[in-house]
CSV table of C-alpha atoms and ligand atoms in Angstrom, one decimal:
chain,number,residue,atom,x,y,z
I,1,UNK,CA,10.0,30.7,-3.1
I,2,UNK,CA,13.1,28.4,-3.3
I,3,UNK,CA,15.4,27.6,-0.2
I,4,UNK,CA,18.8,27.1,-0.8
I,5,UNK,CA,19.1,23.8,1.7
I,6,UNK,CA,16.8,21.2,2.8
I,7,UNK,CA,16.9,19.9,6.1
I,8,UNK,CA,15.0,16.9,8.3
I,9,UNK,CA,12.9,18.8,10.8
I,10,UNK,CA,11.9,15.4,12.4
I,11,UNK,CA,11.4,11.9,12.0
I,12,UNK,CA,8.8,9.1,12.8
I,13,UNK,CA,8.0,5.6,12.7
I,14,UNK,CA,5.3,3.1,13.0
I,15,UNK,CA,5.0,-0.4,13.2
I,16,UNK,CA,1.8,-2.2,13.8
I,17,UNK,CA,1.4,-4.3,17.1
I,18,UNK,CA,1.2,-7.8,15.7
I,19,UNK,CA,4.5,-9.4,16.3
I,20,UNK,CA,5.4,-12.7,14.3
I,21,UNK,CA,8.3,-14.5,15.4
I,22,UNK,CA,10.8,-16.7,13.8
I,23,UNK,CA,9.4,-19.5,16.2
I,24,UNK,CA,5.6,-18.4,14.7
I,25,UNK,CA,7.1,-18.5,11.0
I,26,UNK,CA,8.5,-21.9,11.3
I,27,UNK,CA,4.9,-22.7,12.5
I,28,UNK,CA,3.5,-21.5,8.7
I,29,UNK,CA,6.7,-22.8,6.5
I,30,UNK,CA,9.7,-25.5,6.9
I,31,UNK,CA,11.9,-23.0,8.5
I,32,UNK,CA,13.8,-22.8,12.0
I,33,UNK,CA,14.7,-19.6,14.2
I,34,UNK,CA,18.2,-20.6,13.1
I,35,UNK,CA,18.4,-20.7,9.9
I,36,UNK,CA,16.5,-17.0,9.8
I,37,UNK,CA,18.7,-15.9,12.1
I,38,UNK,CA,22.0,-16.9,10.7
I,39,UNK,CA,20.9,-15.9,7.1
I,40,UNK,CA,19.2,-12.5,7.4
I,41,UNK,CA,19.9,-11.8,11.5
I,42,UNK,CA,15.9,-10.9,11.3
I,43,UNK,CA,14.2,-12.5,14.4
I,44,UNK,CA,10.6,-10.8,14.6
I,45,UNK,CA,8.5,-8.7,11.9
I,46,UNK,CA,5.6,-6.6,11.9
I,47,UNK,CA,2.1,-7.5,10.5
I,48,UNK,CA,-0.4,-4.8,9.6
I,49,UNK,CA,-4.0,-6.1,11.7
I,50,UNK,CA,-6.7,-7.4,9.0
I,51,UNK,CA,-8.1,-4.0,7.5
I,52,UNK,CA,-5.2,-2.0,8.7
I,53,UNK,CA,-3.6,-0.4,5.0
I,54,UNK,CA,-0.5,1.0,4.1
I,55,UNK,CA,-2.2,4.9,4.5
I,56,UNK,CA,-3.1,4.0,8.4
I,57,UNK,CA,0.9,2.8,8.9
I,58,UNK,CA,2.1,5.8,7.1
I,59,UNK,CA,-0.6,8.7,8.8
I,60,UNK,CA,1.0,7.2,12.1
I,61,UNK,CA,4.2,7.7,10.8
I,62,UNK,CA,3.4,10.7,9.6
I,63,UNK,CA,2.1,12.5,12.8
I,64,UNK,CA,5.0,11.6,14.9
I,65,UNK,CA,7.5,12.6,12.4
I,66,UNK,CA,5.3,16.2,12.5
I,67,UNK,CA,4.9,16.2,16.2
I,68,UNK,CA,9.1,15.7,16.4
I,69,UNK,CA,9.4,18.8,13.8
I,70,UNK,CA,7.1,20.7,16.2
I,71,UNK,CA,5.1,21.2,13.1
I,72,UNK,CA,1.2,21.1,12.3
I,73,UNK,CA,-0.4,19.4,9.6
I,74,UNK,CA,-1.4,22.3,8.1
I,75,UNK,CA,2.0,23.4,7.3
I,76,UNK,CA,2.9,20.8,4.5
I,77,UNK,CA,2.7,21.4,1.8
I,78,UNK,CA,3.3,18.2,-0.5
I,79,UNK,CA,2.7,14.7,0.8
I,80,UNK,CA,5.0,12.3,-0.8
I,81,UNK,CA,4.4,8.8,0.0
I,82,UNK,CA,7.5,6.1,-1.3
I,83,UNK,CA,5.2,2.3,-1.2
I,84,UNK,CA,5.3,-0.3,-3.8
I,85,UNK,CA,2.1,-1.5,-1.8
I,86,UNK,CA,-0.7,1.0,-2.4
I,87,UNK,CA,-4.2,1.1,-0.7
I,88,UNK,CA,-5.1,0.8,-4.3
I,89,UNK,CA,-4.5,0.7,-7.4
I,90,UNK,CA,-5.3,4.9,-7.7
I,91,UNK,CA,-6.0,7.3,-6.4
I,92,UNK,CA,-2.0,7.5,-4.7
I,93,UNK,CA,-2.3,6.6,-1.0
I,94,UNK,CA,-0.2,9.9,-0.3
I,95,UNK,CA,-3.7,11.5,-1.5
I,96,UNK,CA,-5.5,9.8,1.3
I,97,UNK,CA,-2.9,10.3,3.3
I,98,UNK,CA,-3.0,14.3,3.1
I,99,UNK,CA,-6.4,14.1,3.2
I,100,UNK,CA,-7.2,11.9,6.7
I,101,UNK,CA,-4.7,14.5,7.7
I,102,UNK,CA,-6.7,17.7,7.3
I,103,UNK,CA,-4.4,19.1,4.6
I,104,UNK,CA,-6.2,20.9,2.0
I,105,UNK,CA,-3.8,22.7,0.4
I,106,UNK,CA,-0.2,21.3,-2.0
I,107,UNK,CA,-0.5,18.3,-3.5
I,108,UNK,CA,0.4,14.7,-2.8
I,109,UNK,CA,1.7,11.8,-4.9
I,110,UNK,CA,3.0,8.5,-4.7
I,111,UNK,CA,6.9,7.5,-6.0
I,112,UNK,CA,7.2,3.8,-7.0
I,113,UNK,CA,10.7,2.7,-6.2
I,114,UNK,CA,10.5,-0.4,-3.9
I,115,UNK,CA,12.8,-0.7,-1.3
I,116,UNK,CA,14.6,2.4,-2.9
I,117,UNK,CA,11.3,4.2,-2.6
I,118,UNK,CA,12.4,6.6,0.4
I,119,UNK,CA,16.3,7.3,-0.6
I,120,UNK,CA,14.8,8.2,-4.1
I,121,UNK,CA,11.8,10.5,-2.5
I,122,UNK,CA,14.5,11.8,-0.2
I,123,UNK,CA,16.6,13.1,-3.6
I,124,UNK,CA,13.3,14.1,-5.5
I,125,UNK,CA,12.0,15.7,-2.1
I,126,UNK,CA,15.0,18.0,-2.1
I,127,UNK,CA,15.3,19.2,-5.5
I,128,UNK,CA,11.4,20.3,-5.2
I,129,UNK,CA,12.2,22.6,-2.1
I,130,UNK,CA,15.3,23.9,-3.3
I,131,UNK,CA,13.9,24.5,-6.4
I,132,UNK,CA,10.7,26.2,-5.3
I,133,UNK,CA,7.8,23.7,-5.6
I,134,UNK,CA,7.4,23.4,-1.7
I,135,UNK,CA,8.6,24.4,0.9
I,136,UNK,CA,7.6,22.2,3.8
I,137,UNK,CA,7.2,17.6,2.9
I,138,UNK,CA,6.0,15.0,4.7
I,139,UNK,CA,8.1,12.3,3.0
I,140,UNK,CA,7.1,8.7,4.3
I,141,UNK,CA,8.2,5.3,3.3
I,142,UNK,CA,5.0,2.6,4.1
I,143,UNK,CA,4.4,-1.1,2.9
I,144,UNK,CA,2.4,-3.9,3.6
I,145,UNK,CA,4.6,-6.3,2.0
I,146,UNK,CA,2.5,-8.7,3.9
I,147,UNK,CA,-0.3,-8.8,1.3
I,148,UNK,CA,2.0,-9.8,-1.7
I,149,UNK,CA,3.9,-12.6,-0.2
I,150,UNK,CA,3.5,-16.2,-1.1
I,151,UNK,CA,3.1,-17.4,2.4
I,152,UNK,CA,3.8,-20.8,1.5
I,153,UNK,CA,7.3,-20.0,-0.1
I,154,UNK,CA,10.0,-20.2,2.8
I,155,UNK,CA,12.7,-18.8,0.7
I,156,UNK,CA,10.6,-15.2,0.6
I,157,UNK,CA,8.1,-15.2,3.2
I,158,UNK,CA,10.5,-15.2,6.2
I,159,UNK,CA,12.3,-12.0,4.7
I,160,UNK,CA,9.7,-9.2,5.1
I,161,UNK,CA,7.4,-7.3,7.4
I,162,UNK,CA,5.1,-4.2,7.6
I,163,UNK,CA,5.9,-0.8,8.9
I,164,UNK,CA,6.2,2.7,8.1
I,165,UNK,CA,8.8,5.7,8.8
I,166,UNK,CA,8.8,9.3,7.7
I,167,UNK,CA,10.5,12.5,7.8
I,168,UNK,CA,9.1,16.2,7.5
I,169,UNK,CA,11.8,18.3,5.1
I,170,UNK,CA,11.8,21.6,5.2
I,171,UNK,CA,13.9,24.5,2.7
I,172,UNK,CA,15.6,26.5,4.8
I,173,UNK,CA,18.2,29.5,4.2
I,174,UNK,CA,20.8,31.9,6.0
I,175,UNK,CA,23.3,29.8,8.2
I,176,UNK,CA,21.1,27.2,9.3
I,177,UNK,CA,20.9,26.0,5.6
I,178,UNK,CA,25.3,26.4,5.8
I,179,UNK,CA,25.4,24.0,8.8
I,180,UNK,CA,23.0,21.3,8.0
I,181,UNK,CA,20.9,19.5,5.8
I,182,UNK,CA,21.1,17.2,2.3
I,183,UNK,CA,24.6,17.5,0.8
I,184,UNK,CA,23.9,15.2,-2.7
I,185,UNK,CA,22.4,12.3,-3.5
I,186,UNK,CA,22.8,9.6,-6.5
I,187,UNK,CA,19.9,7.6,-7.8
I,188,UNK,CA,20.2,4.6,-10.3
I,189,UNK,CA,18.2,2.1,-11.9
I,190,UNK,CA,18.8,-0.8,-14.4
I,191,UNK,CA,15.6,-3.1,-15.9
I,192,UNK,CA,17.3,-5.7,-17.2
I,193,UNK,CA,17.4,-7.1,-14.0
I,194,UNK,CA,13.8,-7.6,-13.8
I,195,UNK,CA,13.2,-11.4,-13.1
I,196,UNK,CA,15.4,-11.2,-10.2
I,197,UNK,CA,12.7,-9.2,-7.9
I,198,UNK,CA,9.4,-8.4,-9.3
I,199,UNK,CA,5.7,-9.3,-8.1
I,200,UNK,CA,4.0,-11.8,-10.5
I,201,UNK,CA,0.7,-9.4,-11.1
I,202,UNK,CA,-0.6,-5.6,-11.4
I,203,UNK,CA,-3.4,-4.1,-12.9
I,204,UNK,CA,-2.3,-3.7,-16.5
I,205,UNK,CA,-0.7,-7.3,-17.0
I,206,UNK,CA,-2.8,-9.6,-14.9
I,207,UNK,CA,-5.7,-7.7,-13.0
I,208,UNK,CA,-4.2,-9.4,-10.3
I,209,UNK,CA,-2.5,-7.6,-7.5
I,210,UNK,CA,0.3,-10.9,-7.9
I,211,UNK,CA,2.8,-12.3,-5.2
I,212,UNK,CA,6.9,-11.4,-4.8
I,213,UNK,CA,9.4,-13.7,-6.6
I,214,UNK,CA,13.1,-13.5,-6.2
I,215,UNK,CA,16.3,-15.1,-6.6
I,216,UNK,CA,18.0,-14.4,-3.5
I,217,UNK,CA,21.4,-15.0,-4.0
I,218,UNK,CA,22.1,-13.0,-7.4
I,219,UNK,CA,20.4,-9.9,-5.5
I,220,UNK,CA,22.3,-10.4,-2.4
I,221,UNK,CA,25.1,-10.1,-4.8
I,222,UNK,CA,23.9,-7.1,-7.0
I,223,UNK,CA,23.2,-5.6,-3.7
I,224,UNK,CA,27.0,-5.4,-1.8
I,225,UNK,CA,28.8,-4.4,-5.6
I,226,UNK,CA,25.5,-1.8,-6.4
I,227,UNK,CA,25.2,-0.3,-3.0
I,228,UNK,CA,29.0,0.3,-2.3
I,229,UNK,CA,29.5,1.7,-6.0
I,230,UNK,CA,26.6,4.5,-5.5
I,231,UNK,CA,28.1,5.1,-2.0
I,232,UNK,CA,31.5,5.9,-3.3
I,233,UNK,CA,30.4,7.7,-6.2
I,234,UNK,CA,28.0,10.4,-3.9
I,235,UNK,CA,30.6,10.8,-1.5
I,236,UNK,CA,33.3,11.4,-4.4
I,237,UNK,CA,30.8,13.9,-6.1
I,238,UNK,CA,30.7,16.2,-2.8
I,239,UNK,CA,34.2,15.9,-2.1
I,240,UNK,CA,33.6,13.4,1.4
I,241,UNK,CA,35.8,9.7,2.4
I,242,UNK,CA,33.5,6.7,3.8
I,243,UNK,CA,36.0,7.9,6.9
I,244,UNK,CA,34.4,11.1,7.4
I,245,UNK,CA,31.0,8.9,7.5
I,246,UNK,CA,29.4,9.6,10.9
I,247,UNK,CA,26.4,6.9,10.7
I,248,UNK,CA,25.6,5.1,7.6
I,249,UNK,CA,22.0,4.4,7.4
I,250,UNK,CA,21.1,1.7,5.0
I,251,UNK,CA,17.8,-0.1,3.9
I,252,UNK,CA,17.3,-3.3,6.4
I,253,UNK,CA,17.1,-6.2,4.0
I,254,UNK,CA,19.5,-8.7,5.7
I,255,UNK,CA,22.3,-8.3,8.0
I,256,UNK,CA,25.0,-10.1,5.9
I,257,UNK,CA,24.0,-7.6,3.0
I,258,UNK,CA,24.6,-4.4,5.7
I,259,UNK,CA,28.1,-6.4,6.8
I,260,UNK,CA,29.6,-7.1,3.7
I,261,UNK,CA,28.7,-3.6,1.9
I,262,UNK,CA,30.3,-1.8,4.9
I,263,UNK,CA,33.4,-4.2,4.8
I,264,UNK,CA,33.9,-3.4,1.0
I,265,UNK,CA,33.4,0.1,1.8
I,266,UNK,CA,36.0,0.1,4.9
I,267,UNK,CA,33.0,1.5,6.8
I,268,UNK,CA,33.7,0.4,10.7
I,269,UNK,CA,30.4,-1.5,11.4
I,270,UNK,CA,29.7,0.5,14.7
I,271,UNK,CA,28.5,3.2,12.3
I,272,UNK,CA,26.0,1.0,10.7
I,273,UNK,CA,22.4,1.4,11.7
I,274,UNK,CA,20.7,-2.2,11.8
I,275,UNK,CA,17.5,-2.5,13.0
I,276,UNK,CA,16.4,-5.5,10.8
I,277,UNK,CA,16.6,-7.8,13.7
I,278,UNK,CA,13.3,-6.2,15.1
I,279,UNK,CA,10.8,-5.7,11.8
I,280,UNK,CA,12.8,-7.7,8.9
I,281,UNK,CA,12.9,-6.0,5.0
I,282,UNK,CA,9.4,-3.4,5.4
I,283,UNK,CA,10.9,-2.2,1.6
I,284,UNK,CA,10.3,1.8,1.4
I,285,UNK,CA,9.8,1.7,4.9
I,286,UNK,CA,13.3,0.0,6.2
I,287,UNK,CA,15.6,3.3,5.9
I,288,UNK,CA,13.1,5.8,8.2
I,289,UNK,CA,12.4,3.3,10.3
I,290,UNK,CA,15.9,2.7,11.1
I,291,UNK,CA,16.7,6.7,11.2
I,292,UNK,CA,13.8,6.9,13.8
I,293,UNK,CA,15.5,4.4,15.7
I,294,UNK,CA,19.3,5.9,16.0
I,295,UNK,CA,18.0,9.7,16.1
I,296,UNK,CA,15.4,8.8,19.2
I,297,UNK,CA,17.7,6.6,21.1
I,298,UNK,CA,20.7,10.2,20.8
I,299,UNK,CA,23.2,7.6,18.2
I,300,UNK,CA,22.5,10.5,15.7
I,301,UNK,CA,23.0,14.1,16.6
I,302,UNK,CA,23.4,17.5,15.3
I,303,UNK,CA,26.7,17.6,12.9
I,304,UNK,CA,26.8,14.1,12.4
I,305,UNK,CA,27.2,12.9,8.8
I,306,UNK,CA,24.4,10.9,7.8
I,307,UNK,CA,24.6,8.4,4.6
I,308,UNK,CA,21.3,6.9,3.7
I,309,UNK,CA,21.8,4.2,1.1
I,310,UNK,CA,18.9,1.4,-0.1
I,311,UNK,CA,18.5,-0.7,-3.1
I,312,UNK,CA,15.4,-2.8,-4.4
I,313,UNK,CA,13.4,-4.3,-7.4
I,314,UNK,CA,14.1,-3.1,-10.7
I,315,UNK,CA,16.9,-3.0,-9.6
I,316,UNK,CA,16.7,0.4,-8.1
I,317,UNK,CA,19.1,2.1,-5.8
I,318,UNK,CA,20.4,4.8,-4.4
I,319,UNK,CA,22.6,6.8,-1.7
I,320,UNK,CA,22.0,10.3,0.1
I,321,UNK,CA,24.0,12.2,2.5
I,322,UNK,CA,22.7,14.6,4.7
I,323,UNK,CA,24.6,16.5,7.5
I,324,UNK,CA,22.5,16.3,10.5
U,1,ACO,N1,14.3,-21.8,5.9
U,1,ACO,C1,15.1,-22.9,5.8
U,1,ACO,N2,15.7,-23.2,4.7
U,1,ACO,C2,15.5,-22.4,3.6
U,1,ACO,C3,14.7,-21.2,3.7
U,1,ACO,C4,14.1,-21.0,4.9
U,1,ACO,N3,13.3,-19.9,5.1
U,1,ACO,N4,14.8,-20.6,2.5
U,1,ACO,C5,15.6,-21.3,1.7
U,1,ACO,N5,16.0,-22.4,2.4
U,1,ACO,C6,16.9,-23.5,1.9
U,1,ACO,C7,16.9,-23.6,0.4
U,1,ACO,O1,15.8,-24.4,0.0
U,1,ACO,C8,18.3,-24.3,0.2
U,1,ACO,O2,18.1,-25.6,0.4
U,1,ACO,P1,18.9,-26.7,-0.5
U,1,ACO,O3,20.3,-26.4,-0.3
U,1,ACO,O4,18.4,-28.0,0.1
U,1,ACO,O5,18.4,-26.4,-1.9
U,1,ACO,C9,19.1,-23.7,1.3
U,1,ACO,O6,18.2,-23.2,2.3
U,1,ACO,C10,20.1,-22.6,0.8
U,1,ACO,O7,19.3,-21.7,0.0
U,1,ACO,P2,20.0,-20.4,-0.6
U,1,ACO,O8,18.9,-19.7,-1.4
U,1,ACO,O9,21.2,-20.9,-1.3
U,1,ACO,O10,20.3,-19.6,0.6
U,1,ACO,P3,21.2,-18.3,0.8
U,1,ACO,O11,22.4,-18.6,1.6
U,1,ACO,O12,21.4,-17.7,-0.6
U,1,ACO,O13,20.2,-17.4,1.6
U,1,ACO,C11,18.7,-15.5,1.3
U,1,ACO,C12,19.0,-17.0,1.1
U,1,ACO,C13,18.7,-15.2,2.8
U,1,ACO,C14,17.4,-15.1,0.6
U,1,ACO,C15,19.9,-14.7,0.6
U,1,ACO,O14,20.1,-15.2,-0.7
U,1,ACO,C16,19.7,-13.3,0.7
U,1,ACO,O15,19.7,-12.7,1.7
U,1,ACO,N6,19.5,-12.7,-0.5
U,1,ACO,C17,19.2,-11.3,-0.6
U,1,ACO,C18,17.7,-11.2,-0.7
U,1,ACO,C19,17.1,-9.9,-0.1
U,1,ACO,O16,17.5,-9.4,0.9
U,1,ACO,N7,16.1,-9.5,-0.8
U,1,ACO,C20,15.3,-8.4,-0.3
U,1,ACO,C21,14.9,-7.5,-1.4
U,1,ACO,S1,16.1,-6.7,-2.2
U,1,ACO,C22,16.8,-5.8,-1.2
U,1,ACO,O17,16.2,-5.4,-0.3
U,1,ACO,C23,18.3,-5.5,-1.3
């Protein structure tokens, strides 16, 4: 049965214990607190423990973002897990995800977008409740970004960190489903920008699982003029100003990308969620993470209007509003 809304029932997060500091990084490359700091603003990141995988982030993500619905396992019923780091190569880690859950019943599947990965499962999420697929997702954005960095390349390595976030989505109808939930959402891609971001293996290519290579400062700039386009464009499409903008939640790459997309948007950056100084870029990961953050600590309540908006290899990006 279709609903005609779709609304987030709860959130969660995870990040594993290990912290690495900018002090610890300049211990591994020739870097300095400083210079991480004034770049990116990122001064700690996550590392997932040796044998801890993406599915173990994500299942901890998971059951907190189902213990804040109020929900049980049991009543998802599709597992969607956004993670350009996989347990392996197949089955999807959303698969072993449902499973180490207890769910028997829906189906699971991963959705390869990068650091896009959660916006874009947060727009494919929606049309498959409203249009009658499921009813009840556990959507979650998990990466180990740690296992496919070249740990000797400073310009990269300093940059990322593991976690995971999730949200449970739910249809709903009647005037609940007039007051809240996901208004629109815009996704875009374009290939030709390839060399710019990209890991340097996979199965088909290399049998390799390859390291991430990037070209910072031609995707710091695709990332302001991309990210501020899509954001104008879904709020145009559903009628909304960046002034009407409650919170904007974007994907925590680097501070100076999150500043100078909300000055070209005339967004006041009070209403920006930035989290990146505690975990760094965790990819599919960065936008729940940071929603976790603002809804637990009472920033986002009930009303608010809620723009999530991420880009990432590919490129990929996208931007989804949601009234809280
Ligand atoms: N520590 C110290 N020095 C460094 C480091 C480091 N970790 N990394 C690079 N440098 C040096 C460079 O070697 C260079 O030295 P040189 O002048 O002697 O050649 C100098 O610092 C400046 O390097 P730039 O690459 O010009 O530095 P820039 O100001 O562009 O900052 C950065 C680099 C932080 C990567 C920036 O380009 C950026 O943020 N880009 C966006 C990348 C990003 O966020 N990607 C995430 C994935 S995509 C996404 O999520 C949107």
């Amino acid at each position: 049965m279709s609903a005609s809304r779709t609304i987030v029932a709860g959130v969660g997060s995870y990040l594993p214990a290990r912290i690495v500091t900018n002090a610890d990084m300049a211990k591994i490359v020739d870097t300095s607190d400083d210079w991480i700091v004034e770049r990116t603003g990122i001064r700690q990141r996550h590392i997932a423990a040796e044998g801890e995988c993406t599915s173990d982030l994500a299942i901890a993500a998971g059951e907190r973002a189902l213990a804040n619905a109020g929900m049980a396992a049991d009543d998802i019923d599709m597992v969607i897990v956004a993670t350009a780091t996989p347990d392996e190569t197949f089955p999807a880690t959303a698969v072993t995800v449902q499973s180490r859950l207890g769910i028997t019943h829906g189906g699971a599947f991963d959705l390869q977008a990068v650091c896009s990965g959660f916006v874009y499962g947060f727009g494919v999420a929606d049309n498959l409740i409203r249009g009658g697929l499921a009813r009840n997702i556990l959507l979650i954005g998990a990466e180990t970004f740690s296992r496919i960095l070249d740990w000797e390349d400073r310009t990269t390595c300093v940059l990322f960190g593991d976690g995971a976030g999730a949200v449970v989505l739910k249809g709903e109808d009647g005037k609940a489903a007039e007051q809240r939930g996901i208004i629109g959402t815009r996704l875009r891609s374009d290939g030709s920008k390839h060399d710019l971001l990209y890991v340097d293996g996979g199965p088909s290519k290399t049998q390799t699982v390859g390291k991430l290579r990037m070209q910072g400062k031609e995707v710091f700039r695709y990332a302001v003029t991309n990210l501020s386009e899509i954001v104008k464009e879904v709020l145009e499409e559903n009628g909304l100003e960046s002034s009407d903008v409650d919170w904007i939640v974007p994907h925590q790459a680097n501070r100076r990308i999150l500043d100078a997309t909300a000055r070209k948007l005339a967004i006041d950056p009070d209403k920006v969620v930035v989290t990146v100084q505690d975990h760094g870029n965790t990819s599919a990961a960065s936008v729940p993470l940071a929603l976790d953050q603002a809804v637990s600590d009472g920033r986002i309540k009930p009303g608010d209007l809620v723009l999530l908006e991420a880009m990432g290899g590919g490129f990929t990006w996208g931007a989804s509003l949601v009234r809280w």
